[in-house]
Amino acid sequence: MAGRGKVFAWALYDWANSAFPTVVSTFVIAAYFTQGIAADPATGQAQWGWMQAAAGIAIALLSPALGAVADAGGRRRFMLLCCTVVTAIATGMIWFATPGPGSTLWALCCVGVATVGFELGTVFYNAMLPSVAPPEKLGRVSGLAWGLGYAGGLGCLLVALFALVQPDPSPFGLDRAAAEHVRATAVLVAVWMIGFGWPVLLALPDPPPPRPSWGDAIRRGLSEIGRLLRGLPRNPAMGRFLLARLFYTDGLNTLFAFGAIYAAGRHGMAFEEILMFGIALNITAGLGAAAIGLLEDRLLGARNTVLVSLAAIIAVGTALVLVDSKTAFWALALVLGLFMGPAQSASRSFMAALAPPRDVTAHFGLFALSGRITGFLGPAVLAGVTAASGSQQAGMATVLGFLTLGGAILLTVHTRSPA
């Protein structure tokens, strides 16, 4: 497949899998859990936080080893396929999470398994970036894919809103009293991921045989990840970048996971308004990711793009926690959206520039590890503060500390990398 075809096929996977964090983790199912399943919004926010913490521990334990195994065994595409299927199946099973506290454990288990599958899949997906873009275009291609991902999340939200949530009576005989019109959005996400996620599996095949056995690949992979970890002290730029990302990604992930929960509980947004809020936020986030991705390559560089984005998110996020007006919350959130995509996209392109080609997947395993080894900490701190104070506002304020610490460490990273 030609170069542009590979870029499009790779970027289309962002369109496909972004439906999960947008609809499930952030705007619809998360809000449904706190409003329709949990005993009350504050309890639901705390329970969701503990689930995200448990998923973060699993991702931290699995991602570096599986990334190294993929490098050693040449099975990056196969492992991406497995993660995508697991995520889609677990997401579809949310359909059975009926309203009421009796479905709490089922809903949390389904979302937790899907979250692990989703995050592990990004290890193999992100590691494909250097094979589709030359070094001087890493930021542009990464930003394009991230922007396409926001467009995909937007598209899925639009279908969910106008085809499932808003119509009354609901289509397909869905029972609104049993929240079937909301639960069906999880099934939509599962179909969306499978339907749009396959081109990358054709465009970027694994190396041809012979390949080592799974046993050999596991042994080589574990040995490789040990070598990479031991070598980090000799690569201070990489080590400090991963440490910085450990904290600021913890803050970003917590912000994404609890944004809709906070909007529903703090500002009384109903499901339809949350969907409209998500649609608007995805528009600004997609525009920001695509536009700032161009500036990243031409002017800012990846490191500075992350720093500028974090500074903006901290400033706007502080105002978001303080405001009481729903109108002000809407306006500030849309501004914040402009910088969410670039903070993540530039991190990916920076890592792709720093990682040596022969073990890029293993390094993206460390990249995922840095984003998840303390992935339990942000949700756990938020859950603990929320439970102790009984205030969603106090819980959300903890996110700002993680973002600030990560940005401060990133300021100390100096590299001659072209990124």
CSV table of C-alpha atoms in Angstrom, one decimal:
chain,number,residue,atom,x,y,z
A,1,MET,CA,0.0,0.0,0.0
A,2,ALA,CA,1.3,3.5,-0.9
A,3,GLY,CA,2.6,5.8,1.8
A,4,ARG,CA,-0.5,8.0,2.0
A,5,GLY,CA,-2.7,4.9,2.1
A,6,LYS,CA,-0.8,3.6,5.1
A,7,VAL,CA,-1.1,6.9,6.9
A,8,PHE,CA,-4.8,7.0,6.3
A,9,ALA,CA,-5.3,3.4,7.4
A,10,TRP,CA,-3.2,4.0,10.5
A,11,ALA,CA,-5.0,7.3,11.4
A,12,LEU,CA,-8.4,5.7,10.8
A,13,TYR,CA,-7.8,3.4,13.8
A,14,ASP,CA,-7.9,6.5,15.9
A,15,TRP,CA,-11.3,7.3,14.4
A,16,ALA,CA,-12.4,3.8,15.4
A,17,ASN,CA,-11.1,3.4,18.9
A,18,SER,CA,-11.8,7.0,20.1
A,19,ALA,CA,-15.5,6.0,20.3
A,20,PHE,CA,-14.6,4.1,23.5
A,21,PRO,CA,-13.1,6.9,25.6
A,22,THR,CA,-15.6,9.4,24.3
A,23,VAL,CA,-18.8,7.5,24.8
A,24,VAL,CA,-17.9,5.0,27.5
A,25,SER,CA,-15.2,6.5,29.6
A,26,THR,CA,-16.2,10.1,29.5
A,27,PHE,CA,-19.6,11.3,28.3
A,28,VAL,CA,-22.3,8.6,28.3
A,29,ILE,CA,-21.7,5.4,30.2
A,30,ALA,CA,-19.7,7.1,33.0
A,31,ALA,CA,-22.6,9.6,33.5
A,32,TYR,CA,-25.1,6.7,33.3
A,33,PHE,CA,-23.2,4.9,36.0
A,34,THR,CA,-23.3,7.7,38.4
A,35,GLN,CA,-26.8,8.8,37.7
A,36,GLY,CA,-28.6,5.6,36.9
A,37,ILE,CA,-26.7,2.8,38.7
A,38,ALA,CA,-24.8,4.2,41.7
A,39,ALA,CA,-26.6,5.1,44.9
A,40,ASP,CA,-25.7,8.8,44.4
A,41,PRO,CA,-23.3,10.9,42.2
A,42,ALA,CA,-20.6,11.3,44.8
A,43,THR,CA,-20.6,7.5,45.6
A,44,GLY,CA,-20.6,6.8,41.8
A,45,GLN,CA,-17.6,9.1,41.3
A,46,ALA,CA,-15.7,7.3,44.0
A,47,GLN,CA,-16.6,3.8,42.7
A,48,TRP,CA,-15.6,4.8,39.2
A,49,GLY,CA,-12.3,6.1,40.6
A,50,TRP,CA,-11.5,2.8,42.3
A,51,MET,CA,-12.3,0.9,39.1
A,52,GLN,CA,-10.0,3.2,37.0
A,53,ALA,CA,-7.3,2.7,39.6
A,54,ALA,CA,-7.5,-1.1,39.3
A,55,ALA,CA,-7.4,-0.9,35.5
A,56,GLY,CA,-4.4,1.3,35.8
A,57,ILE,CA,-2.5,-1.2,37.8
A,58,ALA,CA,-3.3,-4.0,35.3
A,59,ILE,CA,-2.2,-1.8,32.4
A,60,ALA,CA,1.0,-0.8,34.2
A,61,LEU,CA,1.9,-4.4,34.8
A,62,LEU,CA,1.1,-5.7,31.3
A,63,SER,CA,2.0,-3.0,28.8
A,64,PRO,CA,5.8,-2.9,29.0
A,65,ALA,CA,6.1,-6.7,28.8
A,66,LEU,CA,3.6,-7.1,26.0
A,67,GLY,CA,5.3,-4.3,24.0
A,68,ALA,CA,8.6,-6.1,24.3
A,69,VAL,CA,7.1,-9.4,23.4
A,70,ALA,CA,5.5,-7.8,20.3
A,71,ASP,CA,9.0,-6.5,19.2
A,72,ALA,CA,10.7,-9.8,19.8
A,73,GLY,CA,8.0,-12.0,18.2
A,74,GLY,CA,7.0,-9.7,15.3
A,75,ARG,CA,3.3,-10.0,16.2
A,76,ARG,CA,2.3,-6.4,16.7
A,77,ARG,CA,-0.7,-6.6,14.3
A,78,PHE,CA,-2.1,-9.8,15.9
A,79,MET,CA,-1.8,-8.3,19.4
A,80,LEU,CA,-3.6,-5.2,18.3
A,81,LEU,CA,-6.4,-7.3,16.8
A,82,CYS,CA,-6.7,-9.2,20.1
A,83,CYS,CA,-6.9,-6.0,22.2
A,84,THR,CA,-9.5,-4.5,19.8
A,85,VAL,CA,-11.7,-7.6,20.0
A,86,VAL,CA,-11.5,-7.8,23.8
A,87,THR,CA,-12.4,-4.1,24.1
A,88,ALA,CA,-15.3,-4.4,21.8
A,89,ILE,CA,-16.8,-7.5,23.5
A,90,ALA,CA,-16.4,-6.1,27.0
A,91,THR,CA,-18.0,-2.8,25.9
A,92,GLY,CA,-20.9,-4.5,24.3
A,93,MET,CA,-21.6,-6.4,27.5
A,94,ILE,CA,-22.4,-3.1,29.2
A,95,TRP,CA,-25.8,-3.5,27.6
A,96,PHE,CA,-26.7,-5.9,30.5
A,97,ALA,CA,-25.9,-3.2,33.2
A,98,THR,CA,-29.5,-2.4,34.1
A,99,PRO,CA,-30.4,0.7,36.3
A,100,GLY,CA,-29.9,0.3,40.0
A,101,PRO,CA,-27.1,-0.5,42.4
A,102,GLY,CA,-27.5,-4.2,41.7
A,103,SER,CA,-25.6,-3.7,38.4
A,104,THR,CA,-22.7,-1.9,40.0
A,105,LEU,CA,-20.2,-4.7,39.9
A,106,TRP,CA,-21.1,-5.9,36.4
A,107,ALA,CA,-20.8,-2.4,35.0
A,108,LEU,CA,-17.5,-1.7,36.7
A,109,CYS,CA,-16.0,-5.1,35.6
A,110,CYS,CA,-17.1,-4.6,32.0
A,111,VAL,CA,-15.7,-1.0,31.8
A,112,GLY,CA,-12.5,-2.1,33.6
A,113,VAL,CA,-11.8,-5.0,31.2
A,114,ALA,CA,-12.6,-2.8,28.2
A,115,THR,CA,-10.3,-0.1,29.5
A,116,VAL,CA,-7.4,-2.5,29.9
A,117,GLY,CA,-7.9,-3.8,26.4
A,118,PHE,CA,-8.1,-0.3,24.9
A,119,GLU,CA,-5.0,0.9,26.6
A,120,LEU,CA,-2.9,-2.1,25.7
A,121,GLY,CA,-4.1,-1.8,22.1
A,122,THR,CA,-2.7,1.7,22.0
A,123,VAL,CA,0.8,0.3,22.8
A,124,PHE,CA,0.9,-1.6,19.5
A,125,TYR,CA,-1.0,1.1,17.6
A,126,ASN,CA,1.3,3.9,18.7
A,127,ALA,CA,4.4,1.8,17.9
A,128,MET,CA,3.3,1.7,14.2
A,129,LEU,CA,3.8,5.5,13.9
A,130,PRO,CA,7.5,5.5,12.9
A,131,SER,CA,6.7,3.0,10.1
A,132,VAL,CA,4.1,5.3,8.5
A,133,ALA,CA,5.7,8.8,9.0
A,134,PRO,CA,9.3,10.0,8.5
A,135,PRO,CA,10.9,11.9,11.5
A,136,GLU,CA,10.2,15.3,10.1
A,137,LYS,CA,6.5,14.5,9.8
A,138,LEU,CA,5.8,12.7,13.1
A,139,GLY,CA,4.0,15.6,14.7
A,140,ARG,CA,1.9,16.3,11.6
A,141,VAL,CA,0.8,12.6,11.2
A,142,SER,CA,0.3,12.1,14.9
A,143,GLY,CA,-1.8,15.3,15.1
A,144,LEU,CA,-3.8,14.3,12.0
A,145,ALA,CA,-4.6,10.9,13.6
A,146,TRP,CA,-5.5,12.5,16.9
A,147,GLY,CA,-7.8,15.0,15.2
A,148,LEU,CA,-9.4,12.2,13.2
A,149,GLY,CA,-9.9,10.4,16.5
A,150,TYR,CA,-11.8,13.3,17.9
A,151,ALA,CA,-13.8,13.4,14.7
A,152,GLY,CA,-14.6,9.7,15.2
A,153,GLY,CA,-15.6,10.3,18.8
A,154,LEU,CA,-17.8,13.1,17.6
A,155,GLY,CA,-19.4,11.0,14.9
A,156,CYS,CA,-20.2,8.2,17.3
A,157,LEU,CA,-21.7,10.8,19.8
A,158,LEU,CA,-23.9,12.2,17.0
A,159,VAL,CA,-25.2,8.8,16.1
A,160,ALA,CA,-25.7,8.0,19.8
A,161,LEU,CA,-27.6,11.2,20.4
A,162,PHE,CA,-29.8,11.4,17.3
A,163,ALA,CA,-30.4,7.7,16.7
A,164,LEU,CA,-30.6,6.3,20.2
A,165,VAL,CA,-30.8,8.8,23.1
A,166,GLN,CA,-33.0,11.6,21.8
A,167,PRO,CA,-35.8,9.9,19.9
A,168,ASP,CA,-39.0,9.4,22.0
A,169,PRO,CA,-40.3,6.8,21.5
A,170,SER,CA,-37.0,5.1,21.1
A,171,PRO,CA,-36.1,3.2,18.0
A,172,PHE,CA,-35.9,-0.6,17.8
A,173,GLY,CA,-38.4,-0.9,20.7
A,174,LEU,CA,-35.9,0.2,23.3
A,175,ASP,CA,-37.4,0.6,26.7
A,176,ARG,CA,-36.5,4.1,28.0
A,177,ALA,CA,-37.7,3.2,31.5
A,178,ALA,CA,-35.0,0.5,31.7
A,179,ALA,CA,-32.4,3.0,30.1
A,180,GLU,CA,-32.0,0.7,27.1
A,181,HIS,CA,-31.6,3.8,24.9
A,182,VAL,CA,-28.6,4.7,26.9
A,183,ARG,CA,-27.2,1.2,27.3
A,184,ALA,CA,-27.5,0.7,23.6
A,185,THR,CA,-24.7,3.3,23.1
A,186,ALA,CA,-22.2,0.8,24.4
A,187,VAL,CA,-23.3,-1.7,21.7
A,188,LEU,CA,-22.9,1.1,19.2
A,189,VAL,CA,-19.3,1.6,20.3
A,190,ALA,CA,-18.5,-2.1,20.0
A,191,VAL,CA,-19.8,-2.2,16.4
A,192,TRP,CA,-18.0,1.2,15.6
A,193,MET,CA,-14.6,-0.2,16.8
A,194,ILE,CA,-14.8,-3.4,14.7
A,195,GLY,CA,-16.4,-1.7,11.7
A,196,PHE,CA,-13.7,1.1,11.3
A,197,GLY,CA,-10.7,-0.5,13.0
A,198,TRP,CA,-9.7,-3.2,10.4
A,199,PRO,CA,-7.9,-1.2,7.7
A,200,VAL,CA,-4.7,-0.7,9.8
A,201,LEU,CA,-4.5,-4.5,10.1
A,202,LEU,CA,-4.3,-4.9,6.3
A,203,ALA,CA,-2.1,-1.8,5.7
A,204,LEU,CA,0.6,-2.6,8.2
A,205,PRO,CA,1.2,-6.3,8.3
A,206,ASP,CA,3.6,-8.1,10.7
A,207,PRO,CA,7.0,-9.2,9.3
A,208,PRO,CA,6.8,-12.4,7.3
A,209,PRO,CA,7.8,-15.8,8.8
A,210,PRO,CA,9.9,-17.2,10.2
A,211,ARG,CA,9.1,-15.7,13.5
A,212,PRO,CA,10.1,-17.1,16.9
A,213,SER,CA,7.7,-19.2,18.9
A,214,TRP,CA,5.5,-17.5,21.6
A,215,GLY,CA,7.8,-18.9,24.3
A,216,ASP,CA,10.9,-17.5,22.7
A,217,ALA,CA,9.2,-14.2,22.1
A,218,ILE,CA,8.2,-13.9,25.7
A,219,ARG,CA,11.7,-14.8,27.0
A,220,ARG,CA,13.3,-12.3,24.6
A,221,GLY,CA,10.7,-9.7,25.3
A,222,LEU,CA,11.1,-9.8,29.1
A,223,SER,CA,14.9,-9.8,28.7
A,224,GLU,CA,14.6,-6.7,26.4
A,225,ILE,CA,12.4,-4.8,28.8
A,226,GLY,CA,14.9,-5.4,31.5
A,227,ARG,CA,17.6,-4.1,29.3
A,228,LEU,CA,15.6,-1.0,28.5
A,229,LEU,CA,14.9,-0.3,32.1
A,230,ARG,CA,18.5,-0.7,33.1
A,231,GLY,CA,19.5,1.6,30.3
A,232,LEU,CA,17.3,4.5,31.3
A,233,PRO,CA,19.9,6.1,33.7
A,234,ARG,CA,22.2,6.4,30.6
A,235,ASN,CA,19.4,8.2,28.7
A,236,PRO,CA,18.4,11.1,31.0
A,237,ALA,CA,16.2,12.8,28.4
A,238,MET,CA,14.1,9.7,27.9
A,239,GLY,CA,14.0,9.0,31.7
A,240,ARG,CA,12.9,12.5,32.6
A,241,PHE,CA,10.3,12.6,29.8
A,242,LEU,CA,8.8,9.3,30.9
A,243,LEU,CA,8.7,10.5,34.6
A,244,ALA,CA,7.1,13.8,33.5
A,245,ARG,CA,4.5,11.9,31.4
A,246,LEU,CA,3.8,9.7,34.4
A,247,PHE,CA,2.3,12.6,36.3
A,248,TYR,CA,0.7,14.8,33.6
A,249,THR,CA,-0.9,11.8,31.8
A,250,ASP,CA,-2.3,10.7,35.2
A,251,GLY,CA,-3.9,14.1,35.4
A,252,LEU,CA,-5.2,14.1,31.8
A,253,ASN,CA,-6.6,10.5,32.1
A,254,THR,CA,-8.4,11.4,35.4
A,255,LEU,CA,-9.8,14.6,33.8
A,256,PHE,CA,-11.1,12.6,30.8
A,257,ALA,CA,-12.5,9.8,33.0
A,258,PHE,CA,-14.4,12.2,35.3
A,259,GLY,CA,-15.3,15.1,33.1
A,260,ALA,CA,-18.8,14.0,32.3
A,261,ILE,CA,-19.4,12.7,35.9
A,262,TYR,CA,-18.4,16.1,37.2
A,263,ALA,CA,-20.6,17.9,34.7
A,264,ALA,CA,-23.6,15.7,35.6
A,265,GLY,CA,-23.2,16.0,39.3
A,266,ARG,CA,-21.9,19.5,39.7
A,267,HIS,CA,-23.9,21.3,37.0
A,268,GLY,CA,-26.9,19.0,36.7
A,269,MET,CA,-26.5,18.1,33.1
A,270,ALA,CA,-28.9,15.4,31.8
A,271,PHE,CA,-27.8,12.7,29.3
A,272,GLU,CA,-28.8,14.7,26.2
A,273,GLU,CA,-27.0,17.8,27.4
A,274,ILE,CA,-23.9,15.7,28.2
A,275,LEU,CA,-24.0,14.4,24.7
A,276,MET,CA,-24.2,17.9,23.3
A,277,PHE,CA,-21.4,19.0,25.6
A,278,GLY,CA,-19.3,16.0,24.3
A,279,ILE,CA,-20.0,16.9,20.7
A,280,ALA,CA,-18.9,20.5,21.2
A,281,LEU,CA,-15.8,19.5,23.1
A,282,ASN,CA,-14.8,17.0,20.5
A,283,ILE,CA,-15.1,19.7,17.8
A,284,THR,CA,-12.7,22.0,19.6
A,285,ALA,CA,-10.4,19.2,20.6
A,286,GLY,CA,-10.1,17.9,17.1
A,287,LEU,CA,-9.4,21.3,15.7
A,288,GLY,CA,-6.8,21.9,18.3
A,289,ALA,CA,-5.0,18.5,17.7
A,290,ALA,CA,-4.9,19.0,13.9
A,291,ALA,CA,-3.9,22.7,13.9
A,292,ILE,CA,-1.3,22.6,16.7
A,293,GLY,CA,0.1,19.4,15.1
A,294,LEU,CA,1.2,21.5,12.1
A,295,LEU,CA,2.7,24.1,14.4
A,296,GLU,CA,4.5,21.4,16.3
A,297,ASP,CA,6.5,20.3,13.2
A,298,ARG,CA,7.1,23.8,11.8
A,299,LEU,CA,7.6,25.9,14.9
A,300,LEU,CA,7.2,24.6,18.5
A,301,GLY,CA,8.6,21.1,18.5
A,302,ALA,CA,7.0,18.3,20.5
A,303,ARG,CA,8.3,19.2,23.9
A,304,ASN,CA,7.2,22.8,23.7
A,305,THR,CA,3.8,21.8,22.3
A,306,VAL,CA,3.2,19.6,25.4
A,307,LEU,CA,4.4,22.4,27.8
A,308,VAL,CA,2.2,25.0,26.2
A,309,SER,CA,-0.8,22.7,26.2
A,310,LEU,CA,-0.3,21.7,29.8
A,311,ALA,CA,0.0,25.4,30.9
A,312,ALA,CA,-3.3,26.2,29.1
A,313,ILE,CA,-5.1,23.2,30.6
A,314,ILE,CA,-3.9,24.1,34.1
A,315,ALA,CA,-5.1,27.7,33.8
A,316,VAL,CA,-8.4,26.9,32.3
A,317,GLY,CA,-8.9,23.9,34.5
A,318,THR,CA,-8.5,26.0,37.6
A,319,ALA,CA,-11.2,28.3,36.4
A,320,LEU,CA,-13.5,25.3,35.6
A,321,VAL,CA,-13.3,24.0,39.1
A,322,LEU,CA,-14.1,27.4,40.6
A,323,VAL,CA,-17.0,28.5,38.4
A,324,ASP,CA,-20.6,27.9,39.5
A,325,SER,CA,-22.3,29.0,36.3
A,326,LYS,CA,-23.1,26.3,33.8
A,327,THR,CA,-22.7,28.8,31.0
A,328,ALA,CA,-19.2,29.7,32.1
A,329,PHE,CA,-18.4,26.0,32.6
A,330,TRP,CA,-19.4,25.3,29.0
A,331,ALA,CA,-17.3,28.2,27.6
A,332,LEU,CA,-14.2,27.3,29.6
A,333,ALA,CA,-14.5,23.6,28.7
A,334,LEU,CA,-14.6,24.3,25.0
A,335,VAL,CA,-11.4,26.4,25.3
A,336,LEU,CA,-9.7,23.7,27.4
A,337,GLY,CA,-10.6,21.2,24.6
A,338,LEU,CA,-8.3,23.0,22.2
A,339,PHE,CA,-5.3,21.9,24.2
A,340,MET,CA,-6.3,18.3,25.2
A,341,GLY,CA,-5.4,16.7,21.9
A,342,PRO,CA,-2.1,18.4,21.4
A,343,ALA,CA,-0.8,17.4,24.9
A,344,GLN,CA,-1.3,13.8,24.0
A,345,SER,CA,-0.5,13.9,20.3
A,346,ALA,CA,2.8,15.7,20.8
A,347,SER,CA,3.7,13.3,23.6
A,348,ARG,CA,3.3,10.4,21.1
A,349,SER,CA,5.4,12.1,18.4
A,350,PHE,CA,8.1,13.0,20.9
A,351,MET,CA,8.4,9.4,22.0
A,352,ALA,CA,8.5,8.2,18.4
A,353,ALA,CA,11.4,10.5,17.8
A,354,LEU,CA,13.3,9.4,20.9
A,355,ALA,CA,12.8,5.7,20.6
A,356,PRO,CA,15.3,3.6,18.5
A,357,PRO,CA,13.6,1.9,15.6
A,358,ARG,CA,14.7,-1.7,16.5
A,359,ASP,CA,12.7,-1.8,19.8
A,360,VAL,CA,10.1,1.0,19.2
A,361,THR,CA,7.2,-1.1,20.5
A,362,ALA,CA,9.0,-1.9,23.7
A,363,HIS,CA,9.7,1.8,24.2
A,364,PHE,CA,6.0,2.5,23.6
A,365,GLY,CA,5.4,-0.2,26.2
A,366,LEU,CA,7.4,2.0,28.6
A,367,PHE,CA,5.5,5.0,27.2
A,368,ALA,CA,2.2,3.3,28.2
A,369,LEU,CA,3.8,2.3,31.6
A,370,SER,CA,4.7,5.9,32.3
A,371,GLY,CA,1.1,6.8,31.6
A,372,ARG,CA,-0.3,4.0,33.8
A,373,ILE,CA,2.2,2.9,36.4
A,374,THR,CA,0.6,5.4,38.7
A,375,GLY,CA,-2.6,5.4,36.7
A,376,PHE,CA,-4.4,4.2,39.8
A,377,LEU,CA,-3.1,7.2,41.8
A,378,GLY,CA,-5.1,10.0,40.1
A,379,PRO,CA,-8.4,8.3,40.3
A,380,ALA,CA,-7.6,7.0,43.8
A,381,VAL,CA,-6.7,10.5,45.1
A,382,LEU,CA,-9.8,11.9,43.4
A,383,ALA,CA,-12.0,9.1,44.8
A,384,GLY,CA,-10.5,9.5,48.3
A,385,VAL,CA,-10.9,13.3,48.4
A,386,THR,CA,-14.4,13.0,47.0
A,387,ALA,CA,-15.4,10.4,49.5
A,388,ALA,CA,-13.8,12.3,52.4
A,389,SER,CA,-15.2,15.7,51.6
A,390,GLY,CA,-18.5,14.7,49.9
A,391,SER,CA,-17.6,17.2,47.2
A,392,GLN,CA,-17.1,16.5,43.6
A,393,GLN,CA,-15.4,20.0,43.2
A,394,ALA,CA,-12.7,19.1,45.8
A,395,GLY,CA,-12.1,15.8,44.1
A,396,MET,CA,-11.6,17.3,40.6
A,397,ALA,CA,-9.2,20.0,42.0
A,398,THR,CA,-6.7,17.2,42.7
A,399,VAL,CA,-6.2,16.8,38.9
A,400,LEU,CA,-4.4,20.2,38.7
A,401,GLY,CA,-1.6,19.0,41.0
A,402,PHE,CA,-0.7,16.1,38.7
A,403,LEU,CA,-0.7,18.3,35.6
A,404,THR,CA,1.5,20.9,37.3
A,405,LEU,CA,4.1,18.4,38.6
A,406,GLY,CA,4.3,16.7,35.2
A,407,GLY,CA,4.9,20.0,33.4
A,408,ALA,CA,7.5,21.1,35.9
A,409,ILE,CA,9.5,17.9,35.3
A,410,LEU,CA,9.2,18.2,31.5
A,411,LEU,CA,10.8,21.7,31.8
A,412,THR,CA,14.0,19.9,32.8
A,413,VAL,CA,14.0,17.7,29.7
A,414,HIS,CA,16.5,19.0,27.1
A,415,THR,CA,17.3,17.0,23.9
A,416,ARG,CA,18.7,17.6,20.5
A,417,SER,CA,16.0,15.4,19.1
A,418,PRO,CA,14.4,16.8,15.9
A,419,ALA,CA,11.1,16.6,17.8
